[in-house]
Coordinates of C-alpha atoms in Angstrom, one line a residue:
D287 CA 0.0 0.0 0.0
A288 CA 1.1 3.5 -0.7
D289 CA 0.3 5.1 2.6
A290 CA 3.0 5.1 5.3
D291 CA 4.3 1.6 5.2
A292 CA 7.8 2.9 5.7
D293 CA 10.1 0.8 7.9
A294 CA 12.1 2.6 10.5
D295 CA 14.6 -0.2 11.3
V296 CA 17.6 0.9 13.2
E297 CA 20.6 0.9 10.8
G298 CA 22.7 -2.2 11.2
E299 CA 20.1 -4.0 13.4
P300 CA 19.2 -7.4 11.9
P301 CA 15.5 -7.9 11.1
S302 CA 13.5 -9.7 13.8
D303 CA 11.4 -12.8 13.1
H304 CA 8.3 -10.6 13.2
D305 CA 9.8 -8.2 10.6
A306 CA 10.7 -11.1 8.4
Q307 CA 7.2 -12.4 8.6
L308 CA 5.8 -9.0 7.7
A309 CA 8.2 -8.8 4.7
L310 CA 7.0 -12.3 3.6
E311 CA 3.3 -11.2 3.9
D312 CA 4.1 -8.1 1.8
E313 CA 5.6 -10.3 -0.9
I314 CA 2.7 -12.6 -0.8
Q315 CA 0.3 -9.7 -1.1
R316 CA 2.2 -8.4 -4.2
L317 CA 1.8 -11.8 -5.8
W318 CA -1.9 -11.8 -5.0
D319 CA -2.3 -8.3 -6.4
D320 CA -0.8 -9.4 -9.7
R321 CA -3.1 -12.5 -9.7
H322 CA -6.1 -10.3 -8.9
E323 CA -5.3 -8.0 -11.8
W324 CA -5.3 -10.9 -14.1
G325 CA -8.4 -12.4 -12.7
A326 CA -10.3 -9.1 -12.7
R327 CA -9.6 -8.6 -16.4
R328 CA -10.9 -12.2 -17.2
V329 CA -14.0 -11.8 -15.1
K330 CA -14.9 -8.5 -16.7
K331 CA -14.4 -9.9 -20.2
M332 CA -16.5 -13.0 -19.3
I333 CA -19.4 -10.9 -17.9
L334 CA -19.5 -8.6 -20.9
E335 CA -19.6 -11.7 -23.2
L336 CA -22.3 -13.4 -21.2
G337 CA -24.5 -10.3 -20.9
G338 CA -28.0 -10.8 -19.5
F339 CA -28.3 -11.4 -15.8
Y340 CA -24.6 -11.7 -15.4
L341 CA -24.2 -8.0 -16.2
K342 CA -26.5 -7.2 -13.3
V343 CA -24.4 -9.4 -11.0
G344 CA -21.3 -7.6 -12.2
Q345 CA -22.9 -4.2 -11.5
V346 CA -23.7 -5.2 -7.9
F347 CA -20.1 -6.5 -7.3
A348 CA -18.7 -3.3 -8.6
T349 CA -20.1 -1.6 -5.5
K350 CA -18.7 -4.3 -3.1
S351 CA -15.3 -2.9 -2.1
D352 CA -16.1 -4.4 1.4
L353 CA -16.2 -7.9 -0.1
L354 CA -13.9 -8.1 -3.2
P355 CA -10.2 -7.3 -3.8
P356 CA -10.0 -3.7 -5.2
Q357 CA -8.8 -4.9 -8.6
Y358 CA -12.1 -6.6 -9.2
V359 CA -14.1 -3.6 -8.0
A360 CA -12.1 -1.3 -10.3
A361 CA -12.5 -3.5 -13.3
L362 CA -16.3 -4.1 -12.8
K363 CA -17.0 -0.4 -12.3
S364 CA -16.7 0.1 -16.0
V365 CA -19.3 -2.6 -16.6
F366 CA -21.8 0.2 -16.1
D367 CA -20.5 1.9 -19.2
D368 CA -19.1 -0.9 -21.4
C369 CA -22.2 -2.8 -22.3
P370 CA -22.1 -3.2 -26.1
P371 CA -24.7 -1.0 -27.7
V372 CA -27.5 -2.2 -30.0
S373 CA -27.1 -0.9 -33.6
A374 CA -28.9 2.3 -34.7
K375 CA -30.8 0.3 -37.3
K376 CA -32.4 -2.1 -34.7
I377 CA -33.2 0.8 -32.4
D378 CA -34.9 2.7 -35.3
A379 CA -37.0 -0.4 -36.0
I380 CA -38.1 -0.8 -32.4
V381 CA -39.1 2.9 -32.1
R382 CA -41.0 2.8 -35.4
K383 CA -42.9 -0.3 -34.3
E384 CA -43.8 1.1 -30.9
F385 CA -45.3 4.3 -32.4
G386 CA -47.4 2.7 -35.1
G387 CA -44.8 2.5 -37.8
A388 CA -44.3 6.2 -38.0
P389 CA -40.8 7.4 -38.9
V390 CA -38.7 8.4 -35.9
S391 CA -38.6 12.0 -37.2
D392 CA -42.4 12.1 -36.9
T393 CA -42.3 11.2 -33.2
F394 CA -39.3 13.2 -32.2
K395 CA -38.0 16.5 -33.5
S396 CA -34.5 15.1 -33.3
F397 CA -33.1 11.7 -32.2
E398 CA -29.4 11.0 -31.6
T399 CA -28.5 7.6 -33.1
L400 CA -25.5 7.1 -30.8
P401 CA -26.7 6.0 -27.4
L402 CA -25.9 8.1 -24.3
A403 CA -25.6 4.9 -22.3
S404 CA -26.0 1.2 -22.7
A405 CA -27.1 -1.2 -20.0
T406 CA -28.3 -4.8 -19.5
I407 CA -31.9 -4.3 -20.6
A408 CA -32.0 -1.1 -22.6
Q409 CA -30.0 1.8 -23.9
V410 CA -30.7 5.6 -23.7
H411 CA -30.8 8.1 -26.5
V412 CA -31.0 11.9 -26.4
A413 CA -33.9 13.4 -28.3
R414 CA -36.0 16.5 -28.5
V415 CA -39.8 16.8 -28.5
D416 CA -42.5 19.5 -28.3
V417 CA -44.0 19.6 -24.8
N418 CA -46.8 22.2 -24.5
G419 CA -45.4 24.0 -27.5
K420 CA -41.9 24.2 -26.1
E421 CA -38.9 22.2 -27.5
T422 CA -37.7 20.0 -24.7
K423 CA -34.6 17.8 -24.3
V424 CA -35.5 14.3 -23.3
A425 CA -34.0 10.9 -22.6
V426 CA -35.5 8.0 -24.6
K427 CA -35.0 4.5 -23.0
V428 CA -35.4 1.8 -25.7
Q429 CA -35.5 -1.9 -24.7
N430 CA -32.8 -4.1 -26.2
P431 CA -34.1 -6.8 -28.6
G432 CA -33.7 -10.3 -27.2
S433 CA -32.7 -9.1 -23.7
E434 CA -35.8 -10.5 -22.0
R435 CA -35.3 -13.9 -23.5
L436 CA -31.7 -14.0 -22.5
M437 CA -32.4 -12.8 -19.0
R438 CA -35.1 -15.4 -18.4
M439 CA -32.8 -18.1 -19.7
D440 CA -30.0 -17.0 -17.3
M441 CA -32.4 -16.9 -14.4
K442 CA -33.8 -20.4 -15.2
N443 CA -30.2 -21.9 -15.5
M444 CA -29.0 -20.2 -12.3
L445 CA -32.0 -21.3 -10.3
A446 CA -31.6 -24.9 -11.6
V447 CA -28.0 -25.0 -10.4
S448 CA -29.1 -23.5 -7.0
S449 CA -31.9 -26.1 -6.6
F450 CA -29.5 -28.8 -7.5
M451 CA -27.0 -27.6 -4.9
D452 CA -29.8 -27.7 -2.3
S453 CA -30.7 -31.3 -3.3
L454 CA -27.1 -32.3 -2.7
K455 CA -27.0 -30.5 0.6
V456 CA -24.2 -28.2 -0.6
S457 CA -24.4 -25.3 1.8
L458 CA -23.4 -21.7 1.2
P459 CA -23.4 -19.1 4.0
F460 CA -26.5 -17.4 2.5
D461 CA -29.9 -18.3 1.2
H462 CA -29.1 -18.3 -2.6
T463 CA -32.2 -20.1 -3.7
S464 CA -34.6 -17.5 -2.1
I465 CA -32.6 -14.7 -3.6
L466 CA -32.8 -16.1 -7.1
K467 CA -36.5 -16.8 -6.7
E468 CA -37.0 -13.1 -5.9
Y469 CA -35.0 -12.1 -8.9
R470 CA -37.1 -14.5 -11.0
A471 CA -40.2 -12.6 -9.9
Q472 CA -38.7 -9.1 -10.2
V473 CA -36.6 -9.2 -13.3
P474 CA -39.6 -9.7 -15.8
L475 CA -41.2 -6.6 -14.3
E476 CA -38.2 -4.6 -15.6
F477 CA -39.3 -5.3 -19.2
D478 CA -42.7 -3.7 -18.6
F479 CA -41.8 -0.1 -19.6
K480 CA -45.3 1.1 -19.0
R481 CA -45.0 -0.1 -15.3
E482 CA -41.6 1.7 -15.2
A483 CA -43.2 5.0 -16.4
Q484 CA -45.9 4.6 -13.7
M485 CA -43.3 3.9 -11.0
L486 CA -41.2 6.9 -12.1
T487 CA -44.2 9.1 -11.7
L488 CA -45.5 7.6 -8.5
I489 CA -42.1 7.6 -6.6
G490 CA -41.0 10.9 -8.1
D491 CA -44.2 12.6 -6.9
A492 CA -43.8 11.1 -3.4
I493 CA -40.2 12.3 -3.1
H494 CA -40.7 15.7 -4.7
G495 CA -40.7 18.5 -2.2
K496 CA -40.0 16.2 0.8
V497 CA -36.3 15.8 0.4
P498 CA -34.4 18.9 -0.6
D499 CA -32.1 18.8 -3.7
V500 CA -33.3 15.4 -4.8
E501 CA -34.9 15.1 -8.3
T502 CA -36.2 12.4 -10.6
P503 CA -37.0 12.6 -14.3
K504 CA -40.6 13.1 -15.4
A505 CA -42.2 10.6 -17.7
I506 CA -43.8 12.0 -20.8
S507 CA -46.8 9.6 -20.8
E508 CA -47.9 10.1 -24.5
L509 CA -44.4 8.9 -25.5
C510 CA -44.2 5.9 -23.3
T511 CA -45.0 2.3 -24.5
G512 CA -44.3 -1.2 -23.5
R513 CA -40.7 -1.0 -24.8
V514 CA -40.0 2.8 -24.8
V515 CA -39.9 5.2 -21.9
T516 CA -39.5 8.9 -22.8
M517 CA -38.6 11.2 -19.9
T518 CA -37.3 14.7 -19.2
F519 CA -33.5 14.9 -19.5
V520 CA -31.6 15.2 -16.3
E521 CA -28.2 17.1 -16.4
G522 CA -25.4 15.6 -14.4
E523 CA -22.8 12.9 -14.2
S524 CA -22.9 9.7 -12.3
L525 CA -21.7 9.5 -8.7
G526 CA -19.5 6.6 -9.7
T527 CA -17.7 8.7 -12.3
I528 CA -17.0 11.4 -9.8
I529 CA -15.7 9.0 -7.2
Q530 CA -13.3 7.3 -9.7
R531 CA -12.1 10.7 -10.9
A532 CA -11.4 11.8 -7.4
L533 CA -9.4 8.7 -6.7
T534 CA -7.4 9.1 -9.9
A535 CA -6.8 12.8 -9.3
S536 CA -5.5 12.3 -5.8
G537 CA -3.3 9.4 -6.7
T538 CA -5.3 7.2 -4.2
S539 CA -5.7 3.5 -4.8
S540 CA -9.1 2.1 -4.0
A541 CA -7.2 -0.6 -2.1
S542 CA -6.3 1.9 0.7
G543 CA -9.7 3.5 1.0
F544 CA -11.0 7.0 0.2
S545 CA -8.4 9.3 1.8
A546 CA -8.9 12.9 2.9
K547 CA -6.9 13.8 -0.3
A548 CA -9.4 12.0 -2.5
A549 CA -12.4 13.5 -0.6
A550 CA -11.0 17.0 -1.4
A551 CA -10.8 16.0 -5.0
M552 CA -14.5 15.2 -5.2
K553 CA -15.7 17.7 -7.8
T554 CA -18.0 18.0 -10.7
S555 CA -16.6 18.3 -14.2
G556 CA -17.2 22.0 -13.8
G557 CA -15.1 22.2 -10.6
N558 CA -17.9 22.4 -8.0
A559 CA -17.2 20.6 -4.7
V560 CA -19.2 17.4 -4.1
D561 CA -19.9 16.1 -0.5
G562 CA -20.5 12.4 -1.2
G563 CA -21.7 11.6 2.3
A564 CA -24.2 14.4 2.2
L565 CA -25.6 13.1 -1.2
I566 CA -25.9 9.6 0.3
G567 CA -27.8 11.1 3.3
K568 CA -30.2 12.6 0.9
L569 CA -30.6 9.3 -1.0
I570 CA -31.3 7.5 2.3
E571 CA -34.0 9.9 3.2
T572 CA -35.8 9.4 0.0
F573 CA -36.0 5.7 0.9
G574 CA -37.6 6.7 4.2
V575 CA -40.4 8.2 2.0
Q576 CA -40.4 5.3 -0.5
I577 CA -40.4 2.4 1.9
F578 CA -42.4 3.5 4.9
A579 CA -44.8 6.0 3.4
L580 CA -45.3 4.7 -0.1
G581 CA -44.5 1.0 0.2
K582 CA -42.8 1.1 -3.2
F583 CA -39.1 1.8 -3.8
H584 CA -36.3 2.0 -6.3
S585 CA -34.4 -1.2 -5.7
D586 CA -31.3 -0.6 -7.9
P587 CA -29.6 2.6 -6.5
H588 CA -26.1 1.7 -7.8
P589 CA -23.7 4.7 -8.5
G590 CA -24.5 4.6 -12.2
N591 CA -28.2 5.4 -11.4
L592 CA -27.3 8.4 -9.2
L593 CA -26.5 11.6 -11.1
V594 CA -24.9 14.6 -9.4
G595 CA -26.0 17.9 -10.8
P596 CA -23.6 20.6 -12.1
D597 CA -23.9 22.5 -8.8
G598 CA -22.5 19.5 -6.9
R599 CA -25.5 19.4 -4.5
T600 CA -28.4 18.1 -6.5
L601 CA -28.9 14.4 -6.7
S602 CA -31.0 12.8 -9.4
V603 CA -32.2 9.2 -9.1
I604 CA -32.8 7.6 -12.5
D605 CA -33.8 4.2 -14.0
F606 CA -36.9 3.0 -12.2
G607 CA -37.1 -0.3 -14.1
Q608 CA -36.2 -2.3 -10.9
T609 CA -38.7 -1.3 -8.3
K610 CA -40.2 -3.3 -5.4
E611 CA -43.7 -3.2 -4.0
L612 CA -43.9 -4.1 -0.3
D613 CA -47.0 -5.8 1.3
T614 CA -48.3 -4.0 4.4
D615 CA -47.0 -6.7 6.8
T616 CA -43.5 -6.5 5.5
R617 CA -43.5 -2.7 5.4
L618 CA -44.6 -2.4 9.1
S619 CA -42.2 -5.2 10.1
L620 CA -39.4 -3.1 8.6
A621 CA -40.7 -0.1 10.5
R622 CA -40.6 -2.0 13.8
I623 CA -37.0 -3.2 13.1
T624 CA -35.9 0.3 12.3
L625 CA -37.3 1.6 15.6
A626 CA -35.6 -1.1 17.5
L627 CA -32.2 -0.6 15.8
A628 CA -32.5 3.2 16.3
A629 CA -33.0 2.7 20.1
D630 CA -30.4 -0.1 20.4
E631 CA -33.1 -2.5 21.6
R632 CA -31.3 -5.8 20.9
D633 CA -34.0 -8.2 22.0
A634 CA -36.8 -6.3 20.2
A635 CA -34.8 -6.1 17.0
L636 CA -33.9 -9.8 16.9
S637 CA -37.4 -10.9 17.8
E638 CA -38.8 -8.8 14.9
I639 CA -36.2 -10.0 12.5
R640 CA -36.9 -13.6 13.3
E641 CA -40.6 -13.0 13.0
L642 CA -39.9 -11.5 9.6
G643 CA -38.3 -14.8 8.6
V644 CA -34.6 -13.9 8.5
D645 CA -32.8 -16.8 10.2
L646 CA -29.1 -16.3 11.3
K647 CA -27.4 -19.5 12.3
N648 CA -24.2 -20.0 14.4
A649 CA -24.5 -16.5 15.9
S650 CA -24.8 -15.3 19.5
D651 CA -27.4 -12.7 20.2
D652 CA -24.8 -10.0 20.4
F653 CA -23.2 -11.0 17.1
A654 CA -26.7 -11.4 15.5
F655 CA -27.5 -7.9 16.6
K656 CA -24.4 -6.6 14.8
C657 CA -25.5 -8.6 11.7
A658 CA -28.9 -6.9 12.0
Y659 CA -27.2 -3.5 11.7
I660 CA -25.4 -4.7 8.6
L661 CA -28.5 -6.1 7.0
F662 CA -31.0 -3.4 7.9
D663 CA -29.0 -0.3 8.6
T664 CA -26.1 1.6 6.9
R665 CA -24.1 2.5 10.0
M666 CA -20.3 2.1 9.4
D667 CA -19.1 2.7 13.0
I668 CA -18.9 -1.0 13.8
E669 CA -15.8 -3.1 13.0
E670 CA -17.7 -5.8 11.3
A671 CA -19.1 -3.3 8.7
H672 CA -15.6 -3.0 7.3
L673 CA -14.6 -6.7 7.2
S674 CA -14.9 -9.0 4.2
P675 CA -15.4 -12.7 4.6
L676 CA -12.1 -13.0 2.7
D677 CA -10.1 -11.1 5.3
A678 CA -7.6 -13.1 7.2
D679 CA -8.3 -11.2 10.4
I680 CA -12.0 -11.6 10.7
P681 CA -13.4 -12.8 14.0
P682 CA -14.1 -16.6 14.2
E683 CA -17.8 -16.0 14.7
M684 CA -18.0 -14.1 11.4
R685 CA -16.5 -17.1 9.6
I686 CA -19.2 -19.5 10.7
V687 CA -22.3 -17.3 10.7
K688 CA -24.8 -18.3 8.1
I689 CA -27.9 -16.5 6.8
E690 CA -30.1 -19.6 6.6
T691 CA -33.1 -18.0 5.2
I692 CA -33.9 -14.6 3.6
P693 CA -37.6 -14.1 2.8
E694 CA -38.1 -13.1 -0.8
S695 CA -40.3 -10.2 0.3
V696 CA -37.4 -8.5 2.1
F697 CA -34.4 -9.3 -0.1
M698 CA -34.6 -6.1 -2.2
F699 CA -34.6 -4.0 0.9
I700 CA -31.5 -5.7 2.1
R701 CA -30.0 -5.3 -1.4
V702 CA -30.6 -1.5 -1.2
V703 CA -28.8 -1.4 2.1
A704 CA -25.9 -3.4 0.7
L705 CA -25.6 -1.0 -2.3
V706 CA -25.6 2.0 0.0
R707 CA -23.0 0.4 2.2
G708 CA -20.8 -0.2 -0.8
M709 CA -21.0 3.5 -1.7
L710 CA -20.3 4.6 1.9
I711 CA -17.2 2.5 2.0
S712 CA -16.0 4.0 -1.3
L713 CA -16.6 7.5 0.1
D714 CA -15.2 6.6 3.6
S715 CA -18.3 8.0 5.1
D716 CA -20.8 7.0 7.9
V717 CA -24.5 7.7 7.6
H718 CA -27.0 6.0 9.8
A719 CA -30.1 5.1 7.9
R720 CA -32.0 3.9 11.0
M721 CA -31.8 7.3 12.5
I722 CA -32.9 9.1 9.3
W723 CA -35.7 6.5 8.9
R724 CA -36.9 6.5 12.5
P725 CA -39.5 9.3 12.2
Y726 CA -40.8 7.8 8.9
A727 CA -41.1 4.3 10.6
M728 CA -42.9 5.9 13.6
A729 CA -45.3 7.7 11.3
A730 CA -46.1 4.4 9.4
L731 CA -46.8 2.5 12.6
R732 CA -49.0 5.3 13.9
A733 CA -50.9 5.5 10.6
A734 CA -51.6 1.7 10.9
G735 CA -52.9 2.2 14.4
E736 CA -50.1 0.2 16.0
R737 CA -49.1 0.7 19.6
I738 CA -45.6 2.3 19.8
P739 CA -43.2 0.6 22.3
A740 CA -42.5 2.6 25.4
W741 CA -38.7 2.7 24.7
A742 CA -39.4 4.2 21.2
L743 CA -41.6 6.9 22.7
E744 CA -38.9 7.6 25.3
Q745 CA -36.3 8.0 22.6
E746 CA -38.6 10.3 20.7
Q747 CA -39.1 12.5 23.7
E748 CA -35.4 12.6 24.4
I749 CA -34.7 13.7 20.8
Q750 CA -37.4 16.4 21.0
N751 CA -36.0 17.6 24.3
G752 CA -32.5 17.6 22.9
T753 CA -31.1 15.1 25.5
T754 CA -29.9 12.7 22.8
D755 CA -29.0 13.0 19.2
G756 CA -31.2 12.3 16.3
A757 CA -30.1 11.4 12.8
N758 CA -26.5 11.0 11.9
G759 CA -25.4 13.7 9.6
A760 CA -24.2 13.0 6.1
G761 CA -20.5 12.9 5.5
G762 CA -19.6 10.5 8.2
E763 CA -18.0 13.1 10.5
V764 CA -20.5 13.5 13.2
E765 CA -20.2 11.8 16.5
V766 CA -23.6 10.7 17.4
S767 CA -25.3 8.4 19.8
S768 CA -26.3 5.3 18.1
G769 CA -29.5 5.4 20.0
R770 CA -30.5 5.8 23.6
G771 CA -27.4 3.8 24.6
G772 CA -25.1 6.7 23.7
Q773 CA -22.5 4.6 22.0
T774 CA -19.6 6.6 20.6
N775 CA -19.1 6.7 16.9
V776 CA -16.3 4.2 16.5
Y777 CA -15.9 5.1 12.8
A778 CA -15.2 8.8 13.6
R779 CA -12.7 7.8 16.3
M780 CA -10.8 5.4 14.0
K781 CA -10.7 8.1 11.3
A782 CA -9.1 10.5 13.8
L783 CA -6.7 7.8 14.9
A784 CA -5.7 7.2 11.2
V785 CA -5.0 10.9 10.8
W786 CA -2.8 10.9 13.9
M787 CA -0.9 7.9 12.6
R788 CA -0.5 9.5 9.2
D789 CA 0.9 12.7 10.8
N790 CA 3.4 10.6 12.7
D791 CA 4.5 8.7 9.6
L792 CA 3.0 5.4 10.8
P793 CA 1.0 2.9 8.8
H794 CA -2.6 4.0 8.6
N795 CA -4.2 1.9 5.9
R796 CA -7.1 -0.4 6.3
K797 CA -4.9 -3.5 6.7
S798 CA -3.1 -1.9 9.6
L799 CA -6.1 -0.4 11.3
I800 CA -8.5 -3.4 11.3
P801 CA -6.5 -5.3 14.0
I802 CA -6.3 -2.2 16.1
A803 CA -10.1 -1.7 16.0
G804 CA -10.5 -5.5 16.6
A805 CA -8.4 -5.1 19.8
G806 CA -10.6 -2.3 21.0
L807 CA -8.0 0.4 20.8
M808 CA -10.0 3.3 19.3
S809 CA -7.8 6.3 20.1
V810 CA -4.3 7.4 21.0
Q811 CA -5.4 7.4 24.7
D812 CA -6.6 3.8 24.4
I813 CA -3.2 2.8 23.0
A814 CA -1.3 4.7 25.7
G815 CA -3.5 3.1 28.3
A816 CA -2.6 -0.4 27.1
I817 CA 1.1 0.5 27.1
T818 CA 0.9 1.9 30.6
R819 CA -0.9 -1.2 31.9
G820 CA 1.7 -3.4 30.2
D821 CA -1.1 -5.2 28.3
A822 CA 1.2 -7.0 25.9
R823 CA -1.5 -9.4 24.7
T824 CA -3.8 -6.6 23.4
L825 CA -0.9 -4.6 21.9
D826 CA 0.4 -7.7 20.1
A827 CA -3.0 -8.4 18.6
A828 CA -3.5 -4.7 17.7
L829 CA -0.1 -4.0 16.2
K830 CA 0.6 -7.3 14.4
K831 CA 0.8 -5.5 11.0
F832 CA 3.5 -3.2 12.4
S833 CA 7.2 -3.9 12.2
D834 CA 9.1 -3.8 15.5
A835 CA 10.6 -0.4 14.7
Q836 CA 7.1 0.9 13.8
R837 CA 5.7 -0.4 17.0
R838 CA 8.4 1.3 19.1
K839 CA 7.7 4.5 17.2
L840 CA 4.0 4.3 17.7
E841 CA 4.3 3.5 21.5
D842 CA 6.7 6.5 22.0
A843 CA 4.3 8.9 20.1
A844 CA 1.2 7.6 21.9
L845 CA 2.8 8.1 25.4
R846 CA 3.9 11.6 24.3
D847 CA 0.6 12.8 22.8
A848 CA -2.1 11.1 24.8
P849 CA -2.1 13.5 27.8
K850 CA -2.4 16.6 25.5
L851 CA -5.1 15.0 23.4
A852 CA -7.1 14.0 26.5
A853 CA -7.0 17.5 27.8
L854 CA -8.0 19.1 24.5
E855 CA -10.9 16.6 24.0
K856 CA -12.1 17.3 27.5
M857 CA -12.3 21.0 26.6
A858 CA -14.1 20.2 23.3
K859 CA -16.6 18.0 25.1
E860 CA -17.4 20.8 27.6
D861 CA -17.8 23.3 24.7
E862 CA -20.2 20.8 23.0
R863 CA -22.2 20.3 26.2
I864 CA -22.6 24.0 26.7
A865 CA -23.7 24.4 23.0
R866 CA -26.2 21.6 23.4
E867 CA -27.7 23.1 26.5
K868 CA -28.1 26.5 24.7
A869 CA -29.7 24.8 21.7
A870 CA -32.1 22.8 23.9
R871 CA -33.2 25.9 25.8
K872 CA -33.7 27.8 22.5
M873 CA -35.7 24.9 21.1
R874 CA -37.9 24.6 24.2
G875 CA -38.5 28.3 24.1
S876 CA -39.7 28.3 20.5
E877 CA -41.6 24.9 20.5
D878 CA -45.1 25.2 19.2
G879 CA -46.3 21.6 19.1
T880 CA -45.2 18.0 18.6
G881 CA -45.1 18.0 14.8
T882 CA -46.3 15.2 12.5
G883 CA -45.1 11.8 11.8
G884 CA -43.4 11.3 15.1
G885 CA -41.2 14.4 14.8
G886 CA -37.4 14.1 14.5
V887 CA -34.1 15.9 14.9
A888 CA -32.2 16.6 11.8
A889 CA -28.7 17.1 13.2
V890 CA -26.5 17.6 16.2
G891 CA -27.4 21.0 17.6
V892 CA -31.0 19.8 18.1
K893 CA -33.4 21.3 15.7
K894 CA -37.0 20.1 15.9
A895 CA -38.5 18.9 12.6
A896 CA -42.1 20.1 12.3
S897 CA -42.8 18.2 9.1
A898 CA -41.5 15.3 7.0
K899 CA -38.8 17.5 5.5
S900 CA -35.1 16.6 5.7
R901 CA -34.1 14.8 8.8
W902 CA -30.5 14.2 7.9
G903 CA -27.8 16.6 9.0
S904 CA -24.7 18.1 7.5
A905 CA -22.8 18.9 10.7
F906 CA -19.2 17.8 10.7
G907 CA -18.4 18.3 14.4
K908 CA -16.5 15.8 16.5
A909 CA -14.5 13.8 14.0
K910 CA -13.3 16.9 12.3
A911 CA -12.5 18.6 15.6
A912 CA -10.6 15.5 16.8
N913 CA -8.6 15.5 13.5
A914 CA -7.7 19.1 14.1
L915 CA -6.7 18.5 17.7
A916 CA -4.5 15.6 16.6
K917 CA -2.7 17.7 14.1
K918 CA -2.1 20.4 16.7

C-alpha cells in the first residue's frame, strides 16, 4: 500500500522474526495483487460476453469494495459503461414499431442515433420533442431486442443450479435459492416499460418537495410504450464517475480507501465541490419516504443510477425499471425493526427479524445484533461493517455465521442497504439510515394504528428535548449516539486515529487499522493506556501488522501525545455540552407543538422537525475537531 508503510529499522540492526514475517506477507500480497489484476480482467471480459443477468451481477459486485479485492471492483465499475450498444438500425425499427410504424422523425423533433448509455436491458438516446409548445430535451430509453429472453434463460439456469445444490445439501453461507426466486419474480417486471413509467411518476411525486435537492426525471406519458420510456433529460454525471475521478486525481488507490486527499478531489466536471456523504444522506432519506410512506421503492440505486448535478449538491435518481412493492405486513415489520435498531433495543430487534423470517445460524445474540445493523441499517461505525469474509483477520464468529433464510419479500430492501453500504465504503463516510428513517417508521406505525413501544416513545421524547442525538449527519464526520445507549461513533474515532498515525509517519491503511479496531483500541489514549498497563497481549494483537521499529515509534508517540489530546478533547466536550444546552433551551422556548409523523431531529445541535422534510444533517463536528486536535 502507498500510505505510510515505511520501515524505521535501526541501521545495522538485523530484522527480527516478526519483521521477516511482515516482509513475507508483503511479498505474498504483491503476488496476489498481480493475480487479482489478471483475474479481474478475465471476469470483466466474461461478464461482458455473457451479458444478460450476469451483467447485473457484475454491477452489484462493482459496489462491493467491502467484499472483493480492489482490482475486481475497479474492473467491474466500467461494466456500467461498457455494455455493447445495439445498432442504430435495430433501435430505429423498435421505435417505429412502438409508435405505429411512423418514422422516428415524426415522433421526435431530433433523435441522436449514438446512445448516451447502454445497459443490460435497454439503452438511452438523447432526443428533443415538443412539450406544450416548447422544445424539450428528453432521454429515450429503448428496450434491447432479445434481452428479455436472455435474462429469463439466465435466471432459469442459475435457479436450476441453485436447486441442484440444495438437493445435494451443498451449503453456502446465505440463502441463494430464495434470492434467485426473488430475482425471477422481479426481473420480468423490468421489461414492462409502462410499469416503469408509472413507478417513475409515483415515486417521483412522493419524493418531490419532501427531500431537498433530490430530483427524478418526469415521464412523458404520451411517448411511453411497453418498450420505450421517454422522460425529461436530467443534467449531471454519475456519482461513480466522480468517485473514480477523485481517486485518480488524488493518486489514491481504491485498495487503501477513500483518503482525505481523495475527498478533497470530489468535484463535478465543472469544478464544484461534491460532498459524497451528504448526497448519500439525501438518498437514504428518499428511501424513508419510499419504503415507509409509499411502500414502493427503487431497488437498484447503484452509483450509475445516481446523477450529481452541475452544482455538486443536486442528486437525481434515474432508471426506475427495478422497483419493489412491499406488502403491508413487510412494510410495518421493517418499520418496527428500524425503531428497535434506532433505540439499540437488541431483543426487540432480533425478535422482529426472526418474526420476519430472517434466520441467522451460528451467531450469539450479540453478534446477531451486529448482523442486524449490517443487513437493515447503513451504520459504518462497527468493525464488522468493514470486514470482508475474505479477510484473514475476521473474528471466528463471522466465519461461521450463516444466513439460513432470507424471505423473498425483504431481499430487495437488504439489497438496497448493501448497495448504499458499498458507496459509503467507497466514500469513507458514515451515515446511519435507521436514525434518518426512524420518524418515517414511527409515522407508518401510527398511521396503521399500532401501539408504539415505550422505549421508542422515550427515545422520541429525548430527541425532541435535545437530550440525545437524532439522525447521523451525512458525510460521516458527526459523533452521534447510536440510540439511547449513547455509544460513541467508532468510525469517527478510528478516522481521527488514522489521521494521527499519518501525521506521525505510521501505517494508517485499512490493513493496519482493522486489527487495532478489533483489539478495542480506538484512540491514542486507548493505545497509551494499554502501554501503561503493560497489556502486551492486546498490543500484540492490535499491532501485528507493524514492524518492531514501527511499533516502538507508535508507542513513544502515543505516550507523548495522549495527555495533550485527552485535555483538548475534554475541553471540546465541555464546549459541546454548553452548545447543546443552549440549543435545547432555545428549542424549548420556540416549541409550538409535537409536529407530525413522530417528529425528529435533523442534526447535532438539536433542531426540531415540524414536518416530513429533511431529517438528515450536515454537521461535521466531532471527528473533524478530533482530527484538528490531533494535528495540533
